Coordinates of C-alpha atoms (C1' of nucleotides) in Angstrom, one line a residue:
Chain A
M1316 CA -7.9 -4.4 22.9
T1317 CA -8.9 -1.3 22.1
D1318 CA -12.5 0.2 22.3
K1319 CA -11.7 2.4 19.5
V1320 CA -13.2 1.3 15.9
R1321 CA -11.3 -0.3 13.8
T1322 CA -12.0 -0.6 9.8
R1323 CA -10.6 -1.9 7.0
F1324 CA -10.8 -2.0 3.3
A1325 CA -8.9 -5.0 1.8
P1326 CA -8.9 -5.5 -2.1
S1327 CA -6.8 -7.5 -4.0
P1328 CA -4.7 -6.5 -6.7
T1329 CA -6.1 -8.2 -9.8
G1330 CA -6.8 -5.0 -11.6
E1331 CA -8.4 -2.0 -12.5
P1332 CA -10.0 -0.5 -8.4
H1333 CA -13.6 -0.8 -9.4
I1334 CA -16.9 1.1 -8.3
G1335 CA -18.5 -1.4 -6.4
N1336 CA -15.1 -1.9 -4.6
A1337 CA -15.2 2.0 -4.0
H1338 CA -18.5 2.7 -2.7
S1339 CA -17.8 -0.5 -0.4
A1340 CA -14.0 1.3 1.1
L1341 CA -16.2 4.8 1.6
F1342 CA -18.9 3.0 3.2
G1343 CA -15.7 1.9 6.2
W1344 CA -14.2 4.9 5.4
L1345 CA -17.2 6.8 6.7
F1346 CA -17.7 4.6 9.3
A1347 CA -14.8 5.5 11.1
R1348 CA -14.3 9.1 10.5
H1349 CA -17.3 8.9 11.8
N1350 CA -16.2 7.5 15.2
H1351 CA -13.1 8.7 14.9
G1352 CA -11.8 5.7 13.6
V1353 CA -8.9 4.2 12.2
F1354 CA -9.8 2.8 8.3
I1355 CA -6.6 0.3 7.5
L1356 CA -5.4 -0.7 4.1
R1357 CA -4.6 -4.2 3.8
I1358 CA -3.7 -5.3 0.4
E1359 CA -4.9 -8.8 0.0
D1360 CA -2.1 -11.0 -2.5
T1361 CA -2.6 -14.3 -1.9
D1362 CA -4.1 -15.0 -5.6
V1363 CA -0.3 -15.3 -7.5
E1364 CA -2.3 -16.1 -10.6
R1365 CA -4.6 -14.0 -10.9
K1366 CA -2.5 -10.7 -9.7
V1367 CA -1.5 -7.9 -11.8
E1368 CA 1.7 -6.0 -11.7
G1369 CA 0.8 -2.0 -11.5
S1370 CA -2.7 -2.7 -9.5
V1371 CA -1.9 -2.0 -5.8
E1372 CA -0.4 1.2 -7.1
K1373 CA -3.9 2.2 -8.8
I1374 CA -6.0 1.1 -5.5
L1375 CA -3.9 4.1 -3.4
E1376 CA -4.9 5.7 -6.6
G1377 CA -8.0 5.3 -6.8
L1378 CA -8.0 6.1 -2.8
R1379 CA -6.4 9.0 -3.7
Y1380 CA -8.5 11.2 -6.6
L1381 CA -12.1 10.1 -4.2
G1382 CA -10.2 11.4 -1.1
M1383 CA -10.2 8.5 1.1
D1384 CA -7.5 8.8 3.4
W1385 CA -5.8 5.5 5.6
D1386 CA -4.3 5.6 8.5
E1387 CA -2.5 2.4 8.4
G1388 CA -1.3 0.9 5.6
P1389 CA 1.5 0.6 2.4
E1390 CA 3.0 3.9 2.7
V1391 CA 2.1 5.3 5.8
G1392 CA 2.7 2.4 7.8
G1393 CA 1.1 1.7 11.2
N1394 CA 1.6 -0.2 14.2
Y1395 CA -0.3 -3.4 13.1
G1396 CA 1.7 -4.4 10.0
P1397 CA 3.0 -5.4 7.4
Y1398 CA -0.5 -4.4 5.5
F1399 CA 0.5 -6.8 2.5
Q1400 CA -0.6 -10.2 3.1
S1401 CA 2.0 -11.8 1.8
D1402 CA 4.7 -10.2 3.7
R1403 CA 2.2 -11.9 6.5
L1404 CA 2.9 -16.0 6.0
D1405 CA 4.4 -17.4 8.3
L1406 CA 0.9 -15.9 10.3
Y1407 CA -1.5 -17.8 8.4
H1408 CA 1.1 -21.0 8.4
K1409 CA 1.6 -20.9 12.9
Y1410 CA -2.8 -21.2 11.9
A1411 CA -3.1 -23.1 10.1
R1412 CA -1.3 -25.1 11.9
E1413 CA -2.6 -25.1 15.3
L1414 CA -6.1 -25.6 13.6
V1415 CA -4.7 -28.6 12.8
E1416 CA -3.0 -29.8 16.2
S1417 CA -5.3 -29.1 17.6
G1418 CA -8.1 -31.3 14.9
H1419 CA -10.3 -28.3 14.0
A1420 CA -8.1 -28.6 10.3
Y1421 CA -6.5 -31.8 8.6
H1422 CA -5.1 -32.3 5.4
C1423 CA -6.4 -33.2 2.5
Y1424 CA -4.4 -34.8 0.0
C1425 CA -7.3 -34.9 -3.5
T1426 CA -5.8 -33.2 -6.6
E1427 CA -7.6 -31.3 -7.9
E1428 CA -8.4 -33.6 -10.6
R1429 CA -10.1 -35.5 -8.7
L1430 CA -12.4 -31.9 -6.7
E1431 CA -13.8 -31.4 -10.5
A1432 CA -14.9 -34.7 -11.5
M1433 CA -16.2 -34.9 -7.6
R1434 CA -18.5 -31.3 -8.0
A1435 CA -19.2 -31.8 -12.1
E1436 CA -21.0 -35.4 -11.4
Q1437 CA -22.4 -33.4 -7.8
T1438 CA -23.5 -30.7 -10.6
S1439 CA -25.2 -33.2 -13.0
R1440 CA -27.5 -35.1 -10.2
K1441 CA -28.3 -31.4 -9.4
L1442 CA -26.4 -32.3 -5.7
P1443 CA -25.2 -29.2 -4.6
P1444 CA -21.3 -28.5 -5.4
G1445 CA -18.8 -29.4 -1.6
Y1446 CA -15.9 -31.3 -0.8
D1447 CA -17.0 -35.4 -0.5
R1448 CA -14.8 -34.8 3.0
R1449 CA -13.0 -38.2 1.6
C1450 CA -9.0 -36.4 3.8
R1451 CA -10.8 -36.1 6.4
N1452 CA -10.4 -39.0 9.0
L1453 CA -7.4 -40.0 6.9
T1454 CA -4.8 -41.8 9.1
P1455 CA -1.3 -40.5 10.0
E1456 CA 0.2 -43.6 8.4
Q1457 CA -3.1 -42.3 5.3
G1458 CA -1.4 -39.7 6.0
E1459 CA 2.5 -40.0 5.4
T1460 CA 1.0 -42.6 2.0
E1461 CA 0.2 -39.7 0.8
E1462 CA 3.3 -37.1 1.8
R1463 CA 5.6 -40.2 -0.2
K1464 CA 3.8 -39.7 -3.4
G1465 CA 5.0 -36.8 -3.8
I1466 CA 1.6 -35.1 -2.7
K1467 CA 1.5 -32.0 -1.6
P1468 CA -1.3 -32.1 0.7
V1469 CA -3.5 -29.1 1.3
V1470 CA -5.4 -27.9 5.4
R1471 CA -8.9 -27.7 5.1
F1472 CA -11.4 -25.9 7.8
K1473 CA -13.4 -28.8 10.0
V1474 CA -16.2 -27.8 9.6
P1475 CA -18.7 -28.5 12.3
L1476 CA -20.9 -31.9 10.5
Y1477 CA -23.9 -30.1 12.9
G1478 CA -25.1 -27.8 14.7
Q1479 CA -25.9 -24.5 13.1
T1480 CA -23.8 -20.9 12.6
R1481 CA -25.5 -18.3 13.8
F1482 CA -23.8 -14.4 13.8
H1483 CA -25.3 -11.0 14.2
D1484 CA -24.9 -8.4 10.8
E1485 CA -24.9 -4.7 12.2
I1486 CA -27.5 -4.5 9.4
W1487 CA -28.9 -7.5 8.3
G1488 CA -29.9 -8.9 11.6
N1489 CA -29.6 -12.3 13.1
I1490 CA -28.3 -15.3 10.4
S1491 CA -27.7 -18.2 10.7
F1492 CA -26.6 -21.4 8.4
E1493 CA -27.0 -25.0 9.4
N1494 CA -23.7 -26.7 8.7
N1495 CA -23.5 -28.9 6.9
T1496 CA -24.9 -27.2 4.3
I1497 CA -21.7 -25.3 4.4
D1498 CA -17.9 -27.9 3.1
D1499 CA -14.3 -28.5 4.1
L1500 CA -12.9 -24.9 3.4
I1501 CA -9.5 -24.8 2.2
L1502 CA -6.9 -22.6 4.3
L1503 CA -4.2 -23.5 2.6
K1504 CA -3.3 -23.7 -0.4
T1505 CA -1.2 -26.0 -1.8
D1506 CA 1.8 -22.7 -2.9
G1507 CA 1.8 -22.3 0.9
F1508 CA -0.3 -19.4 0.3
P1509 CA -3.5 -19.6 2.0
T1510 CA -7.4 -18.4 1.5
Y1511 CA -8.9 -15.0 2.0
H1512 CA -10.8 -17.2 4.9
L1513 CA -7.7 -18.3 6.8
A1514 CA -5.7 -14.8 5.7
N1515 CA -8.8 -12.6 6.0
V1516 CA -9.3 -13.5 9.8
V1517 CA -6.2 -14.7 11.0
D1518 CA -5.1 -10.6 9.4
D1519 CA -8.2 -8.9 11.3
H1520 CA -8.2 -11.1 14.5
F1521 CA -4.6 -9.3 14.6
M1522 CA -5.1 -5.7 13.5
E1523 CA -8.0 -5.4 16.1
V1524 CA -10.9 -4.5 13.5
T1525 CA -13.5 -4.0 15.4
H1526 CA -16.0 -4.0 12.5
V1527 CA -16.0 -5.6 8.8
L1528 CA -17.7 -3.6 6.5
R1529 CA -17.2 -6.1 3.2
A1530 CA -20.1 -6.5 0.1
E1531 CA -23.3 -8.7 0.0
E1532 CA -21.2 -11.1 -1.5
W1533 CA -19.2 -12.4 1.7
L1534 CA -22.3 -13.0 3.6
S1535 CA -22.6 -16.1 3.3
S1536 CA -19.0 -17.6 3.5
T1537 CA -19.2 -15.1 7.3
P1538 CA -19.9 -18.0 9.4
R1539 CA -17.2 -20.5 8.1
H1540 CA -15.4 -17.1 9.3
I1541 CA -17.1 -17.5 12.7
L1542 CA -16.5 -21.2 12.7
I1543 CA -12.8 -20.2 12.3
Y1544 CA -12.8 -17.1 14.9
N1545 CA -14.5 -19.6 16.7
A1546 CA -11.8 -23.3 16.1
L1547 CA -8.7 -20.5 17.2
G1548 CA -10.9 -19.3 20.3
W1549 CA -10.4 -15.2 18.8
T1550 CA -13.8 -12.8 19.3
P1551 CA -14.8 -12.3 16.1
P1552 CA -15.7 -8.8 14.9
L1553 CA -19.0 -6.9 14.5
F1554 CA -19.9 -7.7 10.9
A1555 CA -21.7 -5.0 8.1
H1556 CA -23.0 -6.4 4.7
L1557 CA -23.1 -3.2 2.3
P1558 CA -25.3 -4.0 0.1
M1559 CA -24.0 -4.4 -4.1
L1560 CA -23.9 -2.1 -6.8
I1561 CA -25.5 -3.5 -10.0
G1562 CA -26.4 -2.3 -13.1
P1563 CA -29.3 -2.3 -15.2
D1564 CA -30.1 -5.3 -15.5
R1565 CA -29.4 -5.9 -11.9
S1566 CA -26.4 -8.5 -12.0
K1567 CA -23.8 -7.6 -10.3
L1568 CA -21.4 -4.7 -12.1
G1569 CA -19.3 -5.8 -15.0
K1570 CA -17.9 -4.1 -17.8
R1571 CA -20.8 -4.4 -20.4
H1572 CA -22.5 -1.8 -17.9
G1573 CA -19.8 1.0 -18.6
A1574 CA -16.7 2.5 -17.0
T1575 CA -16.6 0.0 -13.5
S1576 CA -12.6 1.8 -13.1
V1577 CA -12.6 4.1 -10.2
L1578 CA -10.0 5.4 -12.8
E1579 CA -12.4 5.8 -15.6
Y1580 CA -14.5 8.2 -13.7
R1581 CA -11.3 10.5 -12.7
E1582 CA -10.8 10.6 -17.1
Q1583 CA -13.2 11.2 -18.5
G1584 CA -13.5 14.1 -15.6
Y1585 CA -15.8 13.9 -12.8
L1586 CA -15.3 15.2 -9.2
P1587 CA -14.7 13.2 -6.4
E1588 CA -16.5 15.3 -4.0
A1589 CA -19.2 14.2 -6.8
M1590 CA -18.1 10.4 -6.9
V1591 CA -18.5 10.5 -3.5
N1592 CA -21.5 12.3 -2.8
F1593 CA -23.2 10.1 -5.3
L1594 CA -22.2 6.6 -3.7
A1595 CA -22.9 7.3 -0.4
L1596 CA -26.9 7.7 -1.7
L1597 CA -26.2 4.4 -3.3
G1598 CA -27.4 2.1 -0.1
W1599 CA -27.4 5.2 2.5
S1600 CA -29.7 8.1 2.7
L1601 CA -29.8 10.2 5.4
D1602 CA -34.1 11.5 5.3
D1603 CA -36.2 11.8 2.8
K1604 CA -35.0 14.9 0.8
T1605 CA -30.9 15.7 0.9
E1606 CA -29.1 14.4 -1.3
I1607 CA -26.5 17.2 -1.7
M1608 CA -23.7 16.8 0.8
T1609 CA -19.9 17.8 1.1
R1610 CA -17.3 15.2 2.8
E1611 CA -17.9 16.9 5.9
E1612 CA -21.6 16.6 6.5
L1613 CA -21.2 12.7 5.0
I1614 CA -18.8 12.7 8.4
R1615 CA -21.2 13.6 9.8
Y1616 CA -23.9 11.5 9.2
F1617 CA -23.3 8.4 8.6
T1618 CA -24.7 5.6 10.9
L1619 CA -25.0 1.8 9.4
E1620 CA -29.3 2.2 10.9
R1621 CA -29.4 3.9 7.9
V1622 CA -28.0 1.8 5.4
S1623 CA -30.3 -0.5 3.4
K1624 CA -30.1 -4.4 2.5
T1625 CA -31.2 -3.5 -1.7
A1626 CA -29.0 -3.8 -4.3
A1627 CA -29.0 -0.7 -5.8
V1628 CA -28.3 0.0 -9.6
F1629 CA -25.9 2.3 -10.7
N1630 CA -26.9 4.9 -12.4
H1631 CA -24.5 6.4 -14.7
E1632 CA -27.3 9.7 -15.6
K1633 CA -28.1 10.6 -11.9
L1634 CA -24.7 10.0 -10.9
K1635 CA -23.7 13.1 -14.7
W1636 CA -26.5 15.1 -13.4
M1637 CA -24.9 15.1 -9.7
N1638 CA -21.0 15.8 -11.3
G1639 CA -22.9 19.2 -13.2
V1640 CA -24.2 20.4 -9.8
Y1641 CA -20.5 20.1 -8.1
I1642 CA -19.0 21.9 -11.6
R1643 CA -21.4 24.7 -11.3
K1644 CA -21.1 25.0 -7.3
L1645 CA -16.6 25.7 -8.2
T1646 CA -15.8 29.0 -8.2
P1647 CA -14.4 29.6 -11.8
E1648 CA -10.4 29.4 -10.9
D1649 CA -11.0 25.9 -9.0
F1650 CA -13.2 25.5 -11.7
A1651 CA -10.7 26.6 -14.1
Q1652 CA -7.9 24.7 -12.2
R1653 CA -9.3 21.2 -13.0
C1654 CA -10.0 22.0 -16.5
L1655 CA -6.3 22.6 -17.6
P1656 CA -5.5 18.9 -18.1
F1657 CA -7.7 17.9 -20.1
L1658 CA -7.7 21.1 -22.3
K1659 CA -4.3 20.4 -22.3
K1660 CA -4.4 16.9 -23.4
A1661 CA -7.5 17.7 -26.0
F1662 CA -5.0 21.0 -27.3
P1663 CA -1.3 19.5 -27.0
D1664 CA 0.3 21.9 -29.5
I1665 CA -1.8 25.2 -28.8
A1666 CA -1.2 27.7 -26.7
L1667 CA -3.5 28.2 -23.3
P1668 CA -2.3 31.5 -22.0
N1669 CA -3.5 32.0 -18.3
D1670 CA -5.9 35.1 -18.6
Y1671 CA -7.4 34.1 -21.7
V1672 CA -8.6 30.1 -20.9
R1673 CA -10.5 31.3 -17.4
R1674 CA -12.1 34.5 -19.5
V1675 CA -13.4 31.5 -21.3
L1676 CA -14.0 29.2 -18.8
P1677 CA -17.0 30.3 -16.6
L1678 CA -18.6 30.9 -20.3
V1679 CA -18.7 26.5 -19.8
Q1680 CA -18.8 25.7 -16.3
E1681 CA -22.5 25.9 -15.6
R1682 CA -22.9 24.1 -19.3
A1683 CA -20.2 21.4 -18.2
K1684 CA -21.7 17.8 -16.9
I1685 CA -18.1 16.3 -17.0
L1686 CA -14.8 17.2 -17.3
F1687 CA -13.9 15.0 -20.4
E1688 CA -16.7 17.7 -22.0
V1689 CA -14.9 20.9 -22.1
P1690 CA -12.2 21.0 -24.9
G1691 CA -15.6 20.0 -27.4
L1692 CA -17.9 23.2 -25.3
T1693 CA -14.4 25.4 -26.4
R1694 CA -13.2 24.2 -28.6
Y1695 CA -13.4 27.1 -31.4
F1696 CA -12.0 30.0 -28.3
F1697 CA -8.3 27.8 -29.0
T1698 CA -9.0 26.6 -33.0
D1699 CA -8.4 28.9 -35.9
K1700 CA -10.2 26.5 -38.2
L1701 CA -13.6 26.3 -37.8
D1702 CA -15.2 23.6 -39.5
Y1703 CA -18.7 23.3 -40.8
D1704 CA -21.5 23.5 -42.8
A1705 CA -22.0 26.9 -44.3
N1706 CA -25.7 25.6 -44.5
L1707 CA -26.2 25.9 -40.7
L1708 CA -25.3 30.2 -40.7
I1709 CA -29.2 30.5 -42.5
G1710 CA -31.9 30.9 -39.9
K1711 CA -35.0 30.2 -40.2
G1712 CA -36.8 32.8 -42.8
M1713 CA -33.2 33.9 -44.6
T1714 CA -31.4 33.2 -47.6
A1715 CA -28.0 32.5 -48.1
E1716 CA -28.3 36.0 -49.7
T1717 CA -30.1 38.0 -46.8
T1718 CA -27.6 35.6 -44.1
R1719 CA -24.6 37.2 -45.9
Q1720 CA -25.4 41.0 -45.9
A1721 CA -27.0 41.0 -42.9
L1722 CA -23.0 39.3 -42.1
L1723 CA -21.9 42.1 -44.5
V1724 CA -23.2 45.3 -42.1
A1725 CA -22.7 43.6 -38.8
K1726 CA -19.2 43.4 -40.0
E1727 CA -18.5 46.2 -41.2
R1728 CA -20.1 47.7 -37.2
L1729 CA -18.1 45.7 -34.9
E1730 CA -15.0 47.1 -37.7
K1731 CA -16.3 51.0 -35.9
L1732 CA -17.0 49.3 -33.0
P1733 CA -15.1 51.7 -30.2
A1734 CA -15.1 48.7 -27.2
F1735 CA -15.4 45.0 -28.0
D1736 CA -17.0 44.4 -24.9
E1737 CA -20.2 42.8 -23.5
Q1738 CA -22.3 45.5 -23.2
S1739 CA -21.1 47.4 -26.6
L1740 CA -21.3 44.4 -28.8
E1741 CA -25.8 43.8 -27.0
A1742 CA -26.0 48.5 -27.6
L1743 CA -24.9 47.6 -31.0
L1744 CA -26.0 44.9 -33.0
R1745 CA -29.5 44.5 -30.3
P1746 CA -30.8 47.4 -32.8
L1747 CA -29.2 46.7 -35.7
T1748 CA -31.2 44.2 -35.5
E1749 CA -34.1 45.9 -36.2
E1750 CA -32.8 48.4 -38.8
L1751 CA -32.2 45.2 -41.0
G1752 CA -35.4 44.4 -40.4
I1753 CA -34.8 40.8 -39.0
K1754 CA -35.4 39.1 -35.7
A1755 CA -33.7 38.7 -33.4
G1756 CA -32.9 35.6 -33.6
Q1757 CA -31.9 35.3 -37.3
L1758 CA -28.7 38.0 -36.6
F1759 CA -27.4 36.7 -33.7
G1760 CA -28.1 32.8 -34.8
A1761 CA -25.7 33.0 -37.6
L1762 CA -23.2 35.2 -36.3
R1763 CA -23.4 32.5 -33.6
T1764 CA -22.5 30.7 -35.9
A1765 CA -19.6 32.2 -37.4
V1766 CA -18.3 32.8 -35.1
S1767 CA -18.5 29.3 -33.7
G1768 CA -18.9 27.4 -36.3
E1769 CA -21.2 26.0 -33.7
T1770 CA -25.5 26.4 -33.4
A1771 CA -25.4 25.8 -30.2
T1772 CA -22.6 28.0 -28.0
P1773 CA -22.2 30.5 -24.3
P1774 CA -24.2 33.7 -25.0
L1775 CA -23.5 35.3 -28.3
F1776 CA -22.2 38.7 -26.9
Q1777 CA -20.5 37.0 -23.8
M1778 CA -18.3 34.4 -26.3
M1779 CA -17.5 37.0 -28.8
A1780 CA -16.4 39.4 -26.7
V1781 CA -13.7 37.1 -25.2
L1782 CA -13.0 35.7 -28.9
G1783 CA -11.8 39.1 -29.0
R1784 CA -12.9 42.3 -32.7
E1785 CA -10.1 41.0 -34.6
R1786 CA -10.7 36.7 -34.0
C1787 CA -14.6 37.7 -34.8
L1788 CA -14.6 39.8 -37.7
E1789 CA -11.9 37.5 -39.2
R1790 CA -14.8 34.5 -39.1
I1791 CA -17.0 37.0 -40.1
G1792 CA -15.6 37.8 -43.3
D1793 CA -14.7 33.9 -43.7
A1794 CA -18.7 33.3 -43.3
I1795 CA -19.6 35.5 -46.0
Q1796 CA -17.1 33.8 -48.4
R1797 CA -18.9 30.2 -47.7
L1798 CA -22.3 31.6 -48.1
S1799 CA -21.3 33.5 -51.6
S1800 CA -19.7 30.3 -53.4
L1801 CA -22.6 27.7 -51.6
P1802 CA -23.7 26.4 -55.0
G1803 CA -27.4 26.9 -55.9
K1804 CA -27.0 30.4 -53.9
Chain B
rG1487 C1' -29.1 -28.3 -7.8
rC1488 C1' -29.1 -27.1 -2.0
rC1489 C1' -27.4 -22.7 1.2
rC1490 C1' -28.4 -17.8 2.6
rC1491 C1' -30.7 -13.4 1.7
rC1492 C1' -34.0 -8.9 -1.0
rA1493 C1' -38.7 -7.0 -2.3
rU1494 C1' -42.3 1.1 -2.3
rC1495 C1' -42.6 5.0 -9.6
rG1496 C1' -37.8 3.1 -15.1
rU1497 C1' -34.0 4.5 -11.5
rC1498 C1' -31.7 6.2 -6.2
rU1499 C1' -34.4 6.4 -1.9
rA1500 C1' -38.8 8.5 2.8
rG1501 C1' -42.0 5.6 4.8
rA1502 C1' -40.1 1.7 11.8
rG1503 C1' -50.1 0.2 12.3
rG1504 C1' -53.0 5.9 11.7
rC1505 C1' -49.3 12.4 10.0
rC1506 C1' -49.6 8.0 3.3
rU1507 C1' -55.7 10.3 -1.0
rA1508 C1' -47.1 7.1 -0.3
rG1509 C1' -42.5 12.1 0.0
rG1510 C1' -38.6 13.6 -2.1
rA1511 C1' -34.1 13.2 -6.2
rC1512 C1' -32.2 11.7 -11.2
rA1513 C1' -34.7 10.2 -16.0
rG1514 C1' -39.0 11.7 -19.9
rC1515 C1' -43.2 15.0 -21.5
rA1516 C1' -45.2 19.8 -21.1
rG1517 C1' -44.4 24.9 -20.3
rC1518 C1' -41.4 30.2 -18.2
rC1519 C1' -37.5 32.5 -19.0
rU1520 C1' -34.3 33.8 -23.7
rU1521 C1' -30.0 34.7 -29.0
rU1522 C1' -28.9 29.1 -29.7
rC1523 C1' -27.1 25.0 -25.5
rA1524 C1' -27.7 25.5 -20.8
rA1525 C1' -28.8 26.5 -15.4
rG1526 C1' -33.3 28.3 -13.5
rC1527 C1' -38.2 28.3 -11.9
rU1528 C1' -43.6 25.2 -12.5
rG1529 C1' -46.9 21.4 -14.0
rC1530 C1' -47.5 17.2 -15.7
rC1531 C1' -46.8 10.9 -16.0
rG1532 C1' -44.8 7.8 -12.2
rA1533 C1' -44.4 2.8 -7.3
rC1534 C1' -46.9 -0.2 -2.2
rA1535 C1' -44.3 -7.6 -7.0
rG1536 C1' -49.3 -11.5 -5.8
rG1537 C1' -52.8 -13.7 -1.6
rG1538 C1' -53.9 -14.7 2.8
rA1539 C1' -53.4 -13.1 8.6
rU1540 C1' -53.3 -10.2 13.0
rU1541 C1' -56.0 -5.3 14.5
rC1542 C1' -60.6 -0.8 14.8
rG1543 C1' -56.8 0.7 11.2
rA1544 C1' -51.2 -2.3 7.3
rA1545 C1' -46.4 0.3 2.9
rU1546 C1' -45.3 -0.7 7.3
rU1547 C1' -46.1 -7.6 11.8
rC1548 C1' -46.9 -12.5 9.8
rC1549 C1' -47.5 -16.7 5.8
rC1550 C1' -47.6 -18.7 1.4
rU1551 C1' -47.1 -18.2 -3.7
rU1552 C1' -44.2 -15.6 -7.8
rG1553 C1' -39.7 -12.5 -8.8
rG1554 C1' -34.9 -10.9 -8.4
rG1555 C1' -30.0 -11.4 -6.2
rG1556 C1' -25.5 -13.1 -3.2
rG1557 C1' -23.2 -17.5 -2.6
rC1558 C1' -21.6 -23.2 -3.3
rA1559 C1' -13.1 -23.0 -6.3
rC1560 C1' -6.1 -24.5 -4.3
rC1561 C1' -10.9 -15.9 -6.3
rA1562 C1' -11.6 -12.9 -3.5

RNA sequence: GCCCCCAUCGUCUAGAGGCCUAGGACAGCAGCCUUUCAAGCUGCCGACAGGGAUUCGAAUUCCCUUGGGGGCACCA
């Protein structure tokens, strides 16, 4: 045995990597890193029915996106493999057999139909559903009779009829269950695969996992696991059940609450550092004020003592805010790098010259909350045709005609402006408002819309400077046209 | 129905008997800044689920009630 901390993340490949799983994984990862321990990734693919092709890759992608590296597991190997449960069936069979031989487990021949009927009956009589232990005391002869009928048995664990099972949870404290409320769970299914309970115990034991960090939903199956450890003569690891992530209605986080796949967040342009920071703060806190923390700080400060017991609502609003914080902290170059894929995807047929893109992007960096909205915020920098309602050109207290006149004069002056940069533009346009006898907002608003087709944009002079003289003049000319042909004007 | 838990602003949380007329953050609202939108700044709104008990003193300890969650599969 080693005294080094070893934790694991043990997802089952049944679909998109769930944000709730990512949360648990993160806590396990932070705990391992904080303690200079080992973070193991184990794939629990024991449910043939629910297995979804390609989900292992997605799980790995999700972890990579969030920057959670694993020391042992798929792709990296390790001394405790294999790390796919489907490659460890012999091991599970061995210990299932051992449990049967030692009298801790038995073969059960009950059909699924019978079990279902039994449960329905129990539920209708308002009794707790559970196996009635019909096969618990079958004689060898009775067993053989069933076998001859061609019925394949499952292996069930013989839960003690009396007494209680206690354990200590690092977060919840001491928990105790009456054994008579636990039914004889299945260890080995008829298809030869183990259930979670057996596989989990066997693997955590042989992989020398020291701390099992998993979501609270597992709390009530922990006594079963303890019982199995004991029956096998093994020392259980330490358990720490983590608060669950729930939706705004306080139920288990699901599709109807919005995006649940980690990869969806990547596609929407949530920065991994923001995701990690946000997730860490769901059920854990450092103190009464610190919220923005780097990955290194999270690792340094993360302890189980500061993990809470109450489920946390996944608040998209706050995530968005935090993502904005991280976006603003990026260097312009880094921001550009991260935006590029989103721009390319949104404007597949438009050239994105390097230096131009790098002049455009800083203009929206503090305005974007998620990367996905960057193309929308910068559209007019890349497209030629603007699509907007000409009435938007006309500001408060202006008419189509006064607006047109103002634009006409502005265009004229802009053509003659020696340098088309921010300072020159301001030096020209600011005094022009006085000359025209209109307010700054009236002229700037008209120009803003003319040049971008939008009413909310980055500062006008910066925007125009980046767009360039040619494009600006062209668009102002177009705006003048639109004003001239406005009906009723 | 049974078992195991949980309980501070709408949400994430600080609080481990006096530091609490309960702190921070998101959201909301108001204002400032300002050519628009953001960002930023200032302020406001806003919670200890209820009831007992212990104590000089309880958000903090204990009990009950209420509310909420999780589990009770040949799923994990």
